[in-house]
Structure formats: C-alpha cells, structure tokens
PDB file of C-alpha atoms in Angstrom:
ATOM      1  CA  MET A   5      13.594  24.797  -9.738  1.00  0.00           C
ATOM      2  CA  ALA A   6      10.549  25.047  -7.593  1.00  0.00           C
ATOM      3  CA  ARG A   7       8.852  21.798  -6.781  1.00  0.00           C
ATOM      4  CA  HIS A   8       5.910  20.696  -4.751  1.00  0.00           C
ATOM      5  CA  TYR A   9       6.962  18.782  -1.647  1.00  0.00           C
ATOM      6  CA  GLU A  10       5.250  16.804   1.010  1.00  0.00           C
ATOM      7  CA  THR A  11       6.849  16.355   4.405  1.00  0.00           C
ATOM      8  CA  THR A  12       5.439  14.279   7.232  1.00  0.00           C
ATOM      9  CA  VAL A  13       6.971  14.554  10.669  1.00  0.00           C
ATOM     10  CA  ILE A  14       6.378  12.538  13.803  1.00  0.00           C
ATOM     11  CA  ILE A  15       6.528  14.590  16.965  1.00  0.00           C
ATOM     12  CA  ASN A  16       6.991  12.976  20.363  1.00  0.00           C
ATOM     13  CA  GLY A  17       3.485  12.024  21.448  1.00  0.00           C
ATOM     14  CA  MET A  18       4.279  12.216  25.151  1.00  0.00           C
ATOM     15  CA  LEU A  19       4.530  15.998  25.015  1.00  0.00           C
ATOM     16  CA  GLU A  20       1.886  18.470  26.112  1.00  0.00           C
ATOM     17  CA  GLU A  21      -0.371  20.051  23.533  1.00  0.00           C
ATOM     18  CA  LYS A  22       1.523  23.316  23.799  1.00  0.00           C
ATOM     19  CA  GLN A  23       4.918  21.705  23.266  1.00  0.00           C
ATOM     20  CA  ILE A  24       3.607  19.885  20.199  1.00  0.00           C
ATOM     21  CA  ASN A  25       2.316  23.124  18.744  1.00  0.00           C
ATOM     22  CA  ASP A  26       5.713  24.714  19.417  1.00  0.00           C
ATOM     23  CA  ALA A  27       7.411  21.873  17.568  1.00  0.00           C
ATOM     24  CA  VAL A  28       5.031  22.250  14.614  1.00  0.00           C
ATOM     25  CA  GLU A  29       5.750  25.968  14.637  1.00  0.00           C
ATOM     26  CA  ARG A  30       9.491  25.259  14.513  1.00  0.00           C
ATOM     27  CA  VAL A  31       9.042  23.066  11.442  1.00  0.00           C
ATOM     28  CA  VAL A  32       6.898  25.713   9.749  1.00  0.00           C
ATOM     29  CA  GLU A  33       9.549  28.315  10.498  1.00  0.00           C
ATOM     30  CA  THR A  34      12.286  26.150   9.054  1.00  0.00           C
ATOM     31  CA  ILE A  35      10.318  25.584   5.873  1.00  0.00           C
ATOM     32  CA  THR A  36       9.571  29.272   5.383  1.00  0.00           C
ATOM     33  CA  LYS A  37      13.123  30.242   6.303  1.00  0.00           C
ATOM     34  CA  HIS A  38      14.399  28.161   3.398  1.00  0.00           C
ATOM     35  CA  GLY A  39      12.052  29.746   0.929  1.00  0.00           C
ATOM     36  CA  GLY A  40       9.105  27.386   1.126  1.00  0.00           C
ATOM     37  CA  THR A  41       5.490  28.448   0.929  1.00  0.00           C
ATOM     38  CA  ILE A  42       3.180  26.063   2.766  1.00  0.00           C
ATOM     39  CA  SER A  43      -0.040  25.283   0.959  1.00  0.00           C
ATOM     40  CA  GLU A  44      -1.493  22.658   3.223  1.00  0.00           C
ATOM     41  CA  THR A  45      -1.071  21.465   6.800  1.00  0.00           C
ATOM     42  CA  ASP A  46      -2.653  18.215   7.779  1.00  0.00           C
ATOM     43  CA  HIS A  47      -2.764  17.108  11.423  1.00  0.00           C
ATOM     44  CA  TRP A  48      -3.260  13.376  11.687  1.00  0.00           C
ATOM     45  CA  GLY A  49      -2.977  13.629  15.446  1.00  0.00           C
ATOM     46  CA  ARG A  50      -1.660  11.166  17.992  1.00  0.00           C
ATOM     47  CA  LYS A  51      -1.124   7.649  16.773  1.00  0.00           C
ATOM     48  CA  ARG A  52       0.400   4.579  18.280  1.00  0.00           C
ATOM     49  CA  LEU A  53       3.686   3.805  16.540  1.00  0.00           C
ATOM     50  CA  ALA A  54       4.016   0.421  14.868  1.00  0.00           C
ATOM     51  CA  TYR A  55       7.329   0.033  16.669  1.00  0.00           C
ATOM     52  CA  PRO A  56       9.003   2.169  19.330  1.00  0.00           C
ATOM     53  CA  ILE A  57      11.226   5.037  18.189  1.00  0.00           C
ATOM     54  CA  GLY A  58      13.602   6.320  20.848  1.00  0.00           C
ATOM     55  CA  LYS A  59      11.663   4.473  23.575  1.00  0.00           C
ATOM     56  CA  LYS A  60       8.449   6.272  22.595  1.00  0.00           C
ATOM     57  CA  ASN A  61       5.312   4.428  21.630  1.00  0.00           C
ATOM     58  CA  ASN A  62       3.158   7.341  20.552  1.00  0.00           C
ATOM     59  CA  GLY A  63       3.649  10.023  17.962  1.00  0.00           C
ATOM     60  CA  TYR A  64       1.838  13.094  16.776  1.00  0.00           C
ATOM     61  CA  TYR A  65       1.774  13.121  12.980  1.00  0.00           C
ATOM     62  CA  VAL A  66       1.713  16.292  10.915  1.00  0.00           C
ATOM     63  CA  ARG A  67       1.921  16.492   7.139  1.00  0.00           C
ATOM     64  CA  PHE A  68       2.914  19.642   5.276  1.00  0.00           C
ATOM     65  CA  GLU A  69       2.593  20.391   1.615  1.00  0.00           C
ATOM     66  CA  TYR A  70       4.642  23.241   0.254  1.00  0.00           C
ATOM     67  CA  ASP A  71       6.391  24.664  -2.774  1.00  0.00           C
ATOM     68  CA  ALA A  72      10.131  25.110  -2.508  1.00  0.00           C
ATOM     69  CA  SER A  73      13.371  24.600  -4.340  1.00  0.00           C
ATOM     70  CA  GLY A  74      15.391  21.442  -3.870  1.00  0.00           C
ATOM     71  CA  GLU A  75      17.809  23.190  -1.545  1.00  0.00           C
ATOM     72  CA  ILE A  76      15.281  22.941   1.239  1.00  0.00           C
ATOM     73  CA  VAL A  77      15.388  19.163   1.599  1.00  0.00           C
ATOM     74  CA  ALA A  78      18.777  18.630   3.234  1.00  0.00           C
ATOM     75  CA  PRO A  79      18.548  21.467   5.801  1.00  0.00           C
ATOM     76  CA  LEU A  80      15.031  20.463   6.723  1.00  0.00           C
ATOM     77  CA  ALA A  81      16.074  16.864   7.297  1.00  0.00           C
ATOM     78  CA  ARG A  82      19.026  18.078   9.332  1.00  0.00           C
ATOM     79  CA  PHE A  83      16.813  20.319  11.428  1.00  0.00           C
ATOM     80  CA  CYS A  84      14.446  17.420  12.150  1.00  0.00           C
ATOM     81  CA  ARG A  85      17.326  15.206  13.189  1.00  0.00           C
ATOM     82  CA  ILE A  86      18.646  17.798  15.602  1.00  0.00           C
ATOM     83  CA  ASP A  87      15.298  18.721  17.134  1.00  0.00           C
ATOM     84  CA  ASP A  88      14.711  16.417  20.111  1.00  0.00           C
ATOM     85  CA  ASP A  89      10.916  16.488  19.864  1.00  0.00           C
ATOM     86  CA  ILE A  90      10.845  15.272  16.270  1.00  0.00           C
ATOM     87  CA  LEU A  91      11.145  11.528  15.996  1.00  0.00           C
ATOM     88  CA  ARG A  92      10.989  11.004  12.243  1.00  0.00           C
ATOM     89  CA  GLU A  93      10.661  12.886   8.994  1.00  0.00           C
ATOM     90  CA  LEU A  94       9.781  11.900   5.447  1.00  0.00           C
ATOM     91  CA  THR A  95       9.992  14.291   2.515  1.00  0.00           C
ATOM     92  CA  LEU A  96       8.674  13.372  -0.916  1.00  0.00           C
ATOM     93  CA  VAL A  97       8.394  15.256  -4.175  1.00  0.00           C
ATOM     94  CA  LEU A  98       4.861  15.428  -5.520  1.00  0.00           C
ATOM     95  CA  THR A  99       4.647  15.797  -9.266  1.00  0.00           C
ATOM     96  CA  GLU A 100       1.604  17.283 -10.870  1.00  0.00           C
ATOM     97  CA  ARG A 101       0.641  13.826 -12.061  1.00  0.00           C
ATOM     98  CA  ASP A 102       0.912  12.424  -8.557  1.00  0.00           C
ATOM     99  CA  MET A 103      -1.458  15.047  -7.241  1.00  0.00           C
ATOM    100  CA  GLN A 104      -3.942  14.482 -10.019  1.00  0.00           C
ATOM    101  CA  LYS A 105      -3.889  10.740  -9.525  1.00  0.00           C
ATOM    102  CA  ARG A 106      -4.163  11.105  -5.784  1.00  0.00           C
ATOM    103  CA  GLU A 107      -7.241  13.246  -6.112  1.00  0.00           C
ATOM    104  CA  GLU A 108      -8.887  10.798  -8.510  1.00  0.00           C
ATOM    105  CA  THR A 109      -8.073   7.886  -6.265  1.00  0.00           C
ATOM    106  CA  GLU A 110      -9.387   9.649  -3.188  1.00  0.00           C
ATOM    107  CA  THR A 111     -12.731  10.369  -4.773  1.00  0.00           C
ATOM    108  CA  ARG A 112     -12.967   6.794  -6.026  1.00  0.00           C
ATOM    109  CA  ILE A 113     -12.158   5.383  -2.614  1.00  0.00           C
ATOM    110  CA  ALA A 114     -14.786   7.611  -1.052  1.00  0.00           C
ATOM    111  CA  GLU A 115     -17.325   6.458  -3.622  1.00  0.00           C
ATOM    112  CA  ALA A 116     -16.430   2.811  -3.088  1.00  0.00           C
ATOM    113  CA  GLU A 117     -16.729   3.181   0.676  1.00  0.00           C
ATOM    114  CA  ALA A 118     -20.140   4.791   0.360  1.00  0.00           C
ATOM    115  CA  ALA A 119     -21.245   1.990  -1.946  1.00  0.00           C
ATOM    116  CA  ALA A 120     -19.850  -0.656   0.385  1.00  0.00           C
ATOM    117  CA  GLU A 121     -21.699   0.814   3.326  1.00  0.00           C
ATOM    118  CA  SER A 122     -25.044   0.775   1.564  1.00  0.00           C
ATOM    119  CA  ALA A 123     -24.470  -2.798   0.384  1.00  0.00           C
ATOM    120  CA  GLU A 124     -23.091  -4.050   3.695  1.00  0.00           C
ATOM    121  CA  GLN A 125     -25.618  -6.883   4.020  1.00  0.00           C
ATOM    122  CA  ASP A 126     -25.087  -8.178   0.472  1.00  0.00           C
ATOM    123  CA  THR A 127     -22.749 -11.044  -0.314  1.00  0.00           C
ATOM    124  CA  ASP A 128     -19.193 -10.345  -1.367  1.00  0.00           C
ATOM    125  CA  ASP A 129     -19.603 -11.693  -4.875  1.00  0.00           C
ATOM    126  CA  SER A 130     -22.450  -9.441  -5.905  1.00  0.00           C
ATOM    127  CA  GLY A 131     -21.945  -7.547  -9.126  1.00  0.00           C
ATOM    128  CA  ASP A 132     -19.652  -9.761 -11.186  1.00  0.00           C
ATOM    129  CA  SER A 133     -20.466 -13.410 -10.624  1.00  0.00           C
ATOM    130  CA  ASP A 134     -18.791 -15.817 -13.014  1.00  0.00           C
ATOM    131  CA  ILE A 135     -21.010 -17.193 -15.727  1.00  0.00           C
ATOM    132  CA  GLY A 136     -18.345 -19.810 -16.447  1.00  0.00           C
ATOM    133  CA  ASP A 137     -18.865 -21.345 -13.021  1.00  0.00           C
ATOM    134  CA  GLN A 138     -22.446 -22.219 -13.705  1.00  0.00           C
ATOM    135  CA  GLY A 139     -21.496 -23.990 -16.944  1.00  0.00           C
ATOM    136  CA  VAL A 140     -19.132 -26.308 -15.069  1.00  0.00           C
ATOM    137  CA  ASP A 141     -21.736 -27.109 -12.444  1.00  0.00           C
ATOM    138  CA  ASP A 142     -24.200 -28.284 -15.091  1.00  0.00           C
ATOM    139  CA  GLU A 143     -21.867 -31.021 -16.309  1.00  0.00           C
TER     140      GLU A 143
ATOM    141  CA  MET B 177       6.371 -54.922 -18.788  1.00  0.00           C
ATOM    142  CA  ALA B 178       6.407 -54.827 -22.580  1.00  0.00           C
ATOM    143  CA  ARG B 179       2.948 -56.297 -22.646  1.00  0.00           C
ATOM    144  CA  TYR B 180       1.675 -53.651 -20.279  1.00  0.00           C
ATOM    145  CA  ASN B 181       3.079 -50.891 -22.468  1.00  0.00           C
ATOM    146  CA  ASN B 182       1.468 -52.429 -25.486  1.00  0.00           C
ATOM    147  CA  ARG B 183      -1.822 -52.519 -23.752  1.00  0.00           C
ATOM    148  CA  ASN B 184      -1.506 -48.914 -22.879  1.00  0.00           C
ATOM    149  CA  ARG B 185      -0.748 -48.009 -26.416  1.00  0.00           C
ATOM    150  CA  THR B 186      -3.748 -49.842 -27.802  1.00  0.00           C
ATOM    151  CA  ARG B 187      -5.914 -48.174 -25.254  1.00  0.00           C
ATOM    152  CA  ASN B 188      -4.727 -44.795 -26.396  1.00  0.00           C
ATOM    153  CA  GLU B 189      -5.234 -45.724 -29.997  1.00  0.00           C
ATOM    154  CA  GLU B 190      -8.744 -46.859 -29.215  1.00  0.00           C
ATOM    155  CA  ASN B 191      -9.423 -43.563 -27.604  1.00  0.00           C
ATOM    156  CA  ASN B 192      -8.009 -41.849 -30.609  1.00  0.00           C
ATOM    157  CA  GLY B 193      -9.798 -38.563 -31.152  1.00  0.00           C
ATOM    158  CA  LEU B 194     -11.891 -38.973 -28.049  1.00  0.00           C
ATOM    159  CA  PHE B 195      -8.911 -38.743 -25.771  1.00  0.00           C
ATOM    160  CA  ARG B 196      -9.107 -35.612 -23.730  1.00  0.00           C
ATOM    161  CA  PRO B 197      -6.251 -34.340 -21.617  1.00  0.00           C
ATOM    162  CA  ARG B 198      -7.067 -33.771 -17.999  1.00  0.00           C
ATOM    163  CA  GLN B 199      -7.339 -30.098 -17.527  1.00  0.00           C
ATOM    164  CA  ARG B 200     -10.182 -29.384 -15.229  1.00  0.00           C
ATOM    165  CA  ASP B 201      -8.024 -29.607 -12.108  1.00  0.00           C
ATOM    166  CA  THR B 202      -4.836 -28.086 -13.430  1.00  0.00           C
ATOM    167  CA  ARG B 203      -6.364 -25.059 -15.066  1.00  0.00           C
ATOM    168  CA  ARG B 204      -5.847 -22.025 -12.945  1.00  0.00           C
ATOM    169  CA  ARG B 205      -8.339 -19.353 -12.338  1.00  0.00           C
ATOM    170  CA  LYS B 206      -7.480 -15.965 -13.707  1.00  0.00           C
ATOM    171  CA  LYS B 207      -6.704 -13.584 -10.904  1.00  0.00           C
ATOM    172  CA  ARG B 208      -8.706 -10.433 -10.716  1.00  0.00           C
ATOM    173  CA  ASN B 209      -6.893  -7.229 -10.146  1.00  0.00           C
ATOM    174  CA  PRO B 210      -8.058  -6.228  -6.700  1.00  0.00           C
ATOM    175  CA  ILE B 211      -7.208  -2.527  -6.913  1.00  0.00           C
ATOM    176  CA  LYS B 212      -7.777  -1.669 -10.512  1.00  0.00           C
ATOM    177  CA  ASP B 213      -9.325   1.693  -9.709  1.00  0.00           C
ATOM    178  CA  ILE B 214      -6.617   2.927  -7.415  1.00  0.00           C
ATOM    179  CA  GLU B 215      -4.015   4.882  -9.296  1.00  0.00           C
ATOM    180  CA  TYR B 216      -2.189   6.566  -6.471  1.00  0.00           C
ATOM    181  CA  ILE B 217      -0.971   4.286  -3.716  1.00  0.00           C
ATOM    182  CA  ASP B 218      -0.661   6.496  -0.660  1.00  0.00           C
ATOM    183  CA  TYR B 219       1.749   5.462   2.067  1.00  0.00           C
ATOM    184  CA  SER B 220      -0.692   6.778   4.668  1.00  0.00           C
ATOM    185  CA  ASN B 221      -3.471   4.450   3.526  1.00  0.00           C
ATOM    186  CA  ILE B 222      -2.576   1.671   5.936  1.00  0.00           C
ATOM    187  CA  LYS B 223      -5.818  -0.193   5.489  1.00  0.00           C
ATOM    188  CA  LEU B 224      -5.082  -0.614   1.794  1.00  0.00           C
ATOM    189  CA  LEU B 225      -1.432  -1.523   2.271  1.00  0.00           C
ATOM    190  CA  GLN B 226      -2.200  -4.128   4.910  1.00  0.00           C
ATOM    191  CA  ARG B 227      -4.034  -6.166   2.316  1.00  0.00           C
ATOM    192  CA  PHE B 228      -0.691  -6.701   0.594  1.00  0.00           C
ATOM    193  CA  LEU B 229       1.174  -7.858   3.691  1.00  0.00           C
ATOM    194  CA  ASN B 230       1.129 -11.174   5.460  1.00  0.00           C
ATOM    195  CA  ASP B 231       0.614 -11.340   9.208  1.00  0.00           C
ATOM    196  CA  GLN B 232       4.327 -10.962   9.776  1.00  0.00           C
ATOM    197  CA  GLY B 233       4.259  -7.656   7.956  1.00  0.00           C
ATOM    198  CA  LYS B 234       6.049  -8.987   4.879  1.00  0.00           C
ATOM    199  CA  ILE B 235       5.094  -7.746   1.435  1.00  0.00           C
ATOM    200  CA  LEU B 236       3.193 -10.397  -0.510  1.00  0.00           C
ATOM    201  CA  PRO B 237       4.391 -11.345  -3.991  1.00  0.00           C
ATOM    202  CA  ARG B 238       2.489 -10.365  -7.095  1.00  0.00           C
ATOM    203  CA  ARG B 239       1.834 -14.042  -7.735  1.00  0.00           C
ATOM    204  CA  ILE B 240      -0.524 -13.956  -4.791  1.00  0.00           C
ATOM    205  CA  THR B 241      -1.885 -10.424  -4.840  1.00  0.00           C
ATOM    206  CA  GLY B 242      -2.652 -10.380  -8.554  1.00  0.00           C
ATOM    207  CA  VAL B 243      -1.847  -6.702  -9.078  1.00  0.00           C
ATOM    208  CA  ASN B 244       0.111  -5.504 -12.096  1.00  0.00           C
ATOM    209  CA  ALA B 245       3.822  -4.781 -12.023  1.00  0.00           C
ATOM    210  CA  LYS B 246       3.449  -1.036 -11.848  1.00  0.00           C
ATOM    211  CA  GLN B 247       1.107  -1.243  -8.909  1.00  0.00           C
ATOM    212  CA  GLN B 248       3.292  -3.762  -7.141  1.00  0.00           C
ATOM    213  CA  ARG B 249       6.212  -1.347  -7.347  1.00  0.00           C
ATOM    214  CA  ALA B 250       4.040   1.452  -6.020  1.00  0.00           C
ATOM    215  CA  ILE B 251       2.821  -0.743  -3.170  1.00  0.00           C
ATOM    216  CA  THR B 252       6.343  -1.794  -2.260  1.00  0.00           C
ATOM    217  CA  ARG B 253       7.489   1.803  -2.194  1.00  0.00           C
ATOM    218  CA  ALA B 254       4.495   2.919  -0.155  1.00  0.00           C
ATOM    219  CA  VAL B 255       4.995   0.125   2.377  1.00  0.00           C
ATOM    220  CA  LYS B 256       8.596   1.166   2.847  1.00  0.00           C
ATOM    221  CA  TYR B 257       7.654   4.798   3.433  1.00  0.00           C
ATOM    222  CA  ALA B 258       4.967   3.696   5.869  1.00  0.00           C
ATOM    223  CA  ARG B 259       7.504   1.603   7.756  1.00  0.00           C
ATOM    224  CA  HIS B 260       9.852   4.555   8.026  1.00  0.00           C
ATOM    225  CA  LEU B 261       7.047   6.569   9.610  1.00  0.00           C
ATOM    226  CA  ALA B 262       6.166   3.718  11.975  1.00  0.00           C
ATOM    227  CA  LEU B 263       2.746   3.375  10.390  1.00  0.00           C
ATOM    228  CA  LEU B 264       3.579  -0.240   9.591  1.00  0.00           C
ATOM    229  CA  PRO B 265       5.967  -2.567  11.407  1.00  0.00           C
ATOM    230  CA  PHE B 266       9.216  -3.831   9.936  1.00  0.00           C
ATOM    231  CA  VAL B 267       8.687  -7.084  11.779  1.00  0.00           C
ATOM    232  CA  ALA B 268       5.553  -8.284  13.503  1.00  0.00           C
ATOM    233  CA  GLU B 269       4.335 -11.398  15.224  1.00  0.00           C
ATOM    234  CA  ASP B 270       0.768 -10.844  14.243  1.00  0.00           C
ATOM    235  CA  MET B 271      -0.331  -7.668  12.538  1.00  0.00           C
ATOM    236  CA  ARG B 272      -4.061  -8.164  12.640  1.00  0.00           C
TER     237      ARG B 272
END
C-alpha cells in the first residue's frame, strides 16, 4: 500500500557544498530506486547539533516528502546507516489527517506571529483579562 | 483540654451559618491551555517544544504545562523525534 512518508536526514556538516549535494543525490536515488516518488525536498541547511554525533558538531538537514510503499523504509534506513556522510535519519508516515492538521497549524502560527509582531509593545495579558480578579480586589 | 474543646465548640455554634470555610488561599486557578490552536505538533518546531521542557531538557508534566492529554502525548513524541535528530538535547546543563 502506498503511503506518504517524510524522511529527514542529517548530513555531516563539515563537508564541502559539493559533497553535501552528492550525499543528498544519493538519498534521492535510493528513494527512487525503491519505488518512491519525491513530492517535496526541504533544505533546512547547516545547524549546530544539540549534542555531538560521531564527533561532529554540525549537520546539514534535509527533509524529503515522498509517496512509496512500506518496503522502502528498511532499505532506506540501512542505506543511511552505511553511508558515512549521513549521521542520522528519521522516517515518519504522514497520514492525510496529519498533513491537513499541519497545514492548518502552520497558517495559524503564521497568523499568531504576525499578530504578536504588531502588538509587540502591548502587555502580555491583553485580550483576555480576568474579570474575576477585579471582583476579588474590590473586597 | 476539655474546657478548651468546649470553648471551640461553642464558638463554632455561635458562628453557625456565618461560618465560612477558608478557601481564598487554597483555591487553585484554572490553567489555561497554552496551545489550544495548535493541532499538529511538529518535531522541527523547536521553539514550541522548548516551552514544554525545563532547563535540563526534561519534558514538563501536564500538571505544569496545562495542555490536554492528547497534546501532551503529541509533545512527548515530538520531543523524542527532535532528540533523535539532535535538534534538542537528551541532557543539558542549561538549555536557554
């Protein structure tokens, strides 16, 4: 059964740009070789790792979204383990509901951030102050 | 001792209907759900997840965060994915 998957890989951040691109290309190849069709590639870029992996402190993050059957997961994980330039891999199934929710949440977060920026100078409690509080104070 | 108890009792009886239990201090404030609008907890949203961790990088209990059970499970899962991808630490001295 075809499912929608999301795989994020961390590539060794100490490598040259070209080597990173080669590593990304290798992952893409592996996915397509096992019958996956990539729908989205998301480069997060170089990030400092929260803890060292294999004595490396930096990683280049790339996230792929693709449709494939479940048989792709194990070989892809195996490939990532064998490849020396790939530090970590995480594959998740995305259900239709997940994607819908994610989209909704993303738009809401964007809206909230825009609102927060415009109201930066205002106090934190603006909007829903407690009426009950005032009653107690009057006593 | 017996006299003291008696005195107490009469005092209560005097108070009768006017006696009010102390509750102003013990009553707890209802927690507001801090992330009501967020339905999908993304493991890559570190800024959001960090709000549910203490400075050692431990996941805070629901008792403190005030989120509902479903969201707490989603947060826990997301934090664990984020740790696997070294986006969040497993252990930290001071995260902030």
